[in-house]
Short mmCIF file of C-alpha atoms in Angstrom, two decimals:
data_model
loop_
_atom_site.label_atom_id
_atom_site.label_comp_id
_atom_site.label_asym_id
_atom_site.label_seq_id
_atom_site.Cartn_x
_atom_site.Cartn_y
_atom_site.Cartn_z
CA LYS V 1 -16.04 12.55 -2.48
CA ALA V 2 -15.01 10.89 -5.31
CA GLY V 3 -12.31 8.62 -4.31
CA VAL V 4 -8.04 8.44 -6.07
CA THR V 5 -8.55 7.88 -9.90
CA GLN V 6 -5.50 6.65 -11.40
CA THR V 7 -5.29 6.39 -15.62
CA PRO V 8 -4.87 4.33 -17.47
CA ARG V 9 -6.20 1.37 -15.92
CA TYR V 10 -4.37 -0.65 -18.21
CA LEU V 11 -1.37 -0.66 -20.57
CA ILE V 12 0.97 -2.55 -22.76
CA LYS V 13 4.23 -1.08 -23.70
CA THR V 14 7.25 -2.47 -24.94
CA ARG V 15 10.76 -2.54 -23.84
CA GLY V 16 12.43 0.79 -24.47
CA GLN V 17 10.09 2.94 -24.29
CA GLN V 18 8.72 5.11 -21.57
CA VAL V 19 5.20 5.50 -20.27
CA THR V 20 3.33 8.05 -17.75
CA LEU V 21 0.91 7.14 -15.34
CA SER V 22 -1.79 9.89 -13.70
CA CYS V 23 -3.12 10.14 -10.48
CA SER V 24 -5.66 11.93 -8.77
CA PRO V 25 -5.91 12.28 -5.21
CA ILE V 26 -9.20 13.02 -3.13
CA SER V 27 -10.14 16.42 -2.70
CA GLY V 28 -7.88 18.22 -0.19
CA HIS V 29 -5.23 15.45 0.37
CA ARG V 30 -2.09 17.18 -0.95
CA SER V 31 -0.12 14.20 -0.20
CA VAL V 32 0.11 11.15 -3.14
CA SER V 33 2.42 8.22 -2.51
CA TRP V 34 3.02 5.75 -5.37
CA TYR V 35 3.82 2.00 -5.17
CA GLN V 36 4.85 -1.14 -7.48
CA GLN V 37 3.39 -4.48 -7.19
CA THR V 38 4.67 -7.54 -8.71
CA PRO V 39 4.40 -11.33 -7.84
CA GLY V 40 7.74 -11.68 -6.64
CA GLN V 41 8.67 -8.48 -4.75
CA GLY V 42 4.88 -7.89 -3.42
CA LEU V 43 4.61 -4.42 -2.95
CA GLN V 44 7.46 -1.68 -2.82
CA PHE V 45 7.01 2.16 -2.26
CA LEU V 46 8.20 4.27 -4.96
CA PHE V 47 7.99 7.84 -3.74
CA GLU V 48 5.79 10.14 -2.09
CA TYR V 49 5.17 13.82 -3.40
CA PHE V 50 3.84 16.69 -1.13
CA SER V 51 2.62 20.17 -2.38
CA GLU V 52 4.89 19.33 -5.89
CA THR V 53 7.71 18.32 -3.88
CA GLN V 54 9.10 14.93 -3.48
CA ARG V 55 9.24 14.35 0.28
CA ASN V 56 10.42 10.68 0.13
CA LYS V 57 11.69 7.67 -2.01
CA GLY V 58 12.01 4.35 -2.11
CA ASN V 59 14.81 2.10 -3.47
CA PHE V 60 14.10 2.13 -7.08
CA PRO V 61 16.81 3.07 -10.56
CA GLY V 62 16.25 6.85 -11.76
CA ARG V 63 14.20 5.40 -14.83
CA PHE V 64 11.38 6.00 -12.17
CA SER V 65 10.20 9.40 -11.84
CA GLY V 66 7.30 11.70 -10.78
CA ARG V 67 5.83 15.17 -10.16
CA GLN V 68 3.00 16.42 -8.48
CA PHE V 69 1.29 19.58 -9.79
CA SER V 70 -0.86 22.46 -7.99
CA ASN V 71 -4.10 20.83 -7.72
CA SER V 72 -2.05 17.44 -6.36
CA ARG V 73 -2.62 15.44 -9.25
CA SER V 74 0.33 13.71 -10.06
CA GLU V 75 2.15 11.58 -12.81
CA MET V 76 4.48 8.82 -12.90
CA ASN V 77 6.99 8.17 -15.40
CA VAL V 78 9.02 4.92 -16.45
CA SER V 79 11.64 5.50 -19.04
CA THR V 80 13.29 2.97 -20.87
CA LEU V 81 10.79 -0.15 -20.06
CA GLU V 82 11.92 -3.59 -18.59
CA LEU V 83 10.50 -6.58 -18.63
CA GLY V 84 10.56 -6.41 -14.99
CA ASP V 85 8.76 -3.27 -15.20
CA SER V 86 5.60 -5.42 -15.71
CA ALA V 87 3.38 -4.66 -12.67
CA LEU V 88 0.24 -2.85 -10.48
CA TYR V 89 1.30 0.21 -9.95
CA LEU V 90 -0.92 1.95 -6.77
CA CYS V 91 -0.91 5.42 -6.17
CA ALA V 92 -2.62 6.68 -3.07
CA SER V 93 -3.64 9.73 -0.80
CA SER V 94 -3.46 11.02 2.38
CA PHE V 95 -4.39 13.80 4.00
CA ARG V 96 -0.94 15.13 5.29
CA SER V 97 0.02 18.26 7.07
CA LYS V 98 3.14 19.79 5.88
CA THR V 99 4.39 19.21 9.43
CA GLU V 100 3.73 15.49 9.74
CA ARG V 101 5.94 12.45 9.09
CA LEU V 102 5.05 9.85 6.38
CA GLY V 103 2.27 7.63 8.03
CA GLN V 104 -0.87 9.14 7.62
CA THR V 105 -4.13 6.80 6.24
CA GLN V 106 -3.81 6.17 2.66
CA TYR V 107 -6.29 5.88 0.21
CA PHE V 108 -5.96 3.83 -2.87
CA GLY V 109 -6.84 3.88 -6.21
CA PRO V 110 -7.68 0.99 -8.36
CA GLY V 111 -4.19 0.75 -9.51
CA THR V 112 -2.49 0.93 -13.38
CA ARG V 113 -1.94 -2.54 -14.65
CA LEU V 114 1.38 -2.14 -17.02
CA LEU V 115 2.62 -5.29 -19.44
CA VAL V 116 6.09 -4.65 -20.72
CA LEU V 117 6.38 -6.83 -24.10
CA LYS X 1 16.66 -1.91 7.00
CA ASN X 2 13.42 -3.50 8.17
CA GLU X 3 11.92 -6.50 7.86
CA VAL X 4 8.17 -7.03 7.81
CA GLU X 5 7.12 -10.81 8.11
CA GLN X 6 3.48 -12.16 8.01
CA SER X 7 1.58 -15.64 9.30
CA PRO X 8 0.35 -17.28 8.21
CA GLN X 9 0.95 -17.19 4.57
CA ASN X 10 -1.99 -18.72 3.70
CA LEU X 11 -5.27 -19.39 5.52
CA THR X 12 -8.35 -21.16 5.58
CA ALA X 13 -11.27 -20.75 7.86
CA GLN X 14 -14.97 -22.00 8.20
CA GLU X 15 -17.50 -19.06 8.31
CA GLY X 16 -17.97 -17.80 11.41
CA GLU X 17 -14.40 -18.87 12.68
CA PHE X 18 -12.20 -16.62 14.78
CA ILE X 19 -8.88 -15.61 12.39
CA THR X 20 -5.75 -14.30 13.78
CA ILE X 21 -2.89 -12.38 11.68
CA ASN X 22 0.50 -11.89 12.87
CA CYS X 23 3.01 -9.58 11.77
CA SER X 24 6.40 -8.60 12.62
CA TYR X 25 9.45 -6.26 12.06
CA SER X 26 12.87 -5.77 12.80
CA VAL X 27 13.31 -1.87 13.88
CA GLY X 28 11.47 0.83 15.62
CA ILE X 29 8.24 2.24 13.33
CA SER X 30 6.41 5.48 13.75
CA ALA X 31 2.83 3.70 12.23
CA LEU X 32 1.67 0.14 11.57
CA HIS X 33 -0.80 -0.33 8.86
CA TRP X 34 -3.32 -3.25 8.00
CA LEU X 35 -4.57 -3.03 4.83
CA GLN X 36 -6.89 -5.49 2.72
CA GLN X 37 -6.32 -6.07 -1.23
CA HIS X 38 -9.31 -7.92 -2.83
CA PRO X 39 -8.79 -10.02 -6.37
CA GLY X 40 -8.29 -7.57 -8.93
CA GLY X 41 -6.24 -5.43 -6.91
CA GLY X 42 -8.27 -3.17 -5.32
CA ILE X 43 -6.47 -1.72 -1.60
CA VAL X 44 -8.60 -0.71 1.56
CA SER X 45 -6.78 0.18 4.61
CA LEU X 46 -8.34 -0.84 7.63
CA PHE X 47 -5.58 0.56 10.37
CA MET X 48 -3.22 2.68 10.59
CA LEU X 49 -1.73 1.88 14.57
CA SER X 50 1.19 3.39 16.45
CA SER X 51 0.24 2.15 19.85
CA GLY X 52 -2.61 -0.23 21.78
CA LYS X 53 -5.42 -1.38 20.05
CA LYS X 54 -8.21 -0.70 17.48
CA LYS X 55 -11.64 -1.99 16.52
CA HIS X 56 -13.81 -1.40 13.75
CA GLY X 57 -16.59 -3.64 13.49
CA ARG X 58 -15.54 -7.42 13.19
CA LEU X 59 -11.87 -6.52 13.15
CA ILE X 60 -9.45 -5.70 15.80
CA ALA X 61 -5.90 -4.83 15.30
CA THR X 62 -3.22 -4.69 18.20
CA ILE X 63 0.26 -3.65 18.00
CA ASN X 64 3.03 -4.55 20.75
CA ILE X 65 5.61 -1.86 20.26
CA GLN X 66 8.26 -3.21 22.85
CA GLU X 67 7.86 -6.72 20.99
CA LYS X 68 7.52 -5.17 17.50
CA HIS X 69 4.82 -7.31 16.88
CA SER X 70 0.39 -6.85 15.51
CA SER X 71 -2.16 -8.78 15.23
CA LEU X 72 -4.99 -8.23 12.94
CA HIS X 73 -8.22 -10.31 14.32
CA ILE X 74 -11.69 -10.97 12.33
CA THR X 75 -14.40 -11.98 14.86
CA ALA X 76 -17.42 -13.87 12.96
CA SER X 77 -15.40 -14.14 9.75
CA HIS X 78 -17.47 -14.45 6.48
CA PRO X 79 -17.06 -15.45 2.84
CA ARG X 80 -16.81 -11.96 2.07
CA ASP X 81 -13.74 -10.99 3.81
CA SER X 82 -11.69 -13.56 1.72
CA ALA X 83 -8.52 -11.15 0.84
CA VAL X 84 -4.81 -10.78 1.33
CA TYR X 85 -3.70 -8.73 4.45
CA ILE X 86 -1.11 -6.60 4.10
CA CYS X 87 0.69 -5.11 7.04
CA ALA X 88 3.31 -2.42 6.73
CA VAL X 89 4.96 0.19 8.22
CA ASN X 90 6.52 3.40 7.94
CA TYR X 91 10.26 3.69 9.72
CA GLY X 92 12.29 7.24 8.47
CA GLN X 93 10.78 8.07 5.53
CA ASN X 94 10.06 4.67 3.97
CA PHE X 95 7.22 2.63 3.89
CA VAL X 96 7.83 -1.27 3.66
CA PHE X 97 5.27 -4.03 3.22
CA GLY X 98 4.92 -7.49 4.60
CA PRO X 99 4.64 -10.27 2.12
CA GLY X 100 0.72 -10.80 3.00
CA THR X 101 -1.47 -13.35 4.58
CA ARG X 102 -4.04 -14.99 2.09
CA LEU X 103 -7.50 -15.67 3.58
CA SER X 104 -10.38 -17.77 2.09
CA VAL X 105 -13.38 -17.89 4.25
CA LEU X 106 -15.22 -20.62 2.99
CA PRO X 107 -19.46 -20.86 3.40
#
């Protein structure tokens, strides 16, 4: 099976702009989670989508949003970019059934490295 | 709020040494994960634990639910094990990560 793919791999934006990142999960995986990694804060959980619904959300402002499509592909959007949004954004997919709680083995994509100038 | 701590922060070992990385957390969890991140950012999930012990090749992970503590052991370490090892826990509907342990294995 193909692994988790993320596009683009690298992105440069300026403050105030918005950005959309894409994640394609492993075939058959219905859960997609997004994470932000920065040198200062480390890895932080953004949100999880399952069957097109946001199931869990971390402690991030409303500028960070996402969605999931019927084919389980997911997008993450950050509006009004700030310098502090510069980070590696990782998505991960898992084979999680509807009744299982968050916590199954995650398969990570290579990440999108975002630089905000 | 669940705090996840790891020790040591940095670790340098000689090839062949036995390595232990520790993780402790403050609140009851549903699962604990050990992740490996290589330079360049790629993350691989090594183990998911909710109790007991798991082994995969030269890697062993244990968890003590009562003491809220987990350890990752690497036997016969090799330079290709050099990476950052991250402990992460699930509690409630959240996912909290430790700061990571940077391991360098010298030939």
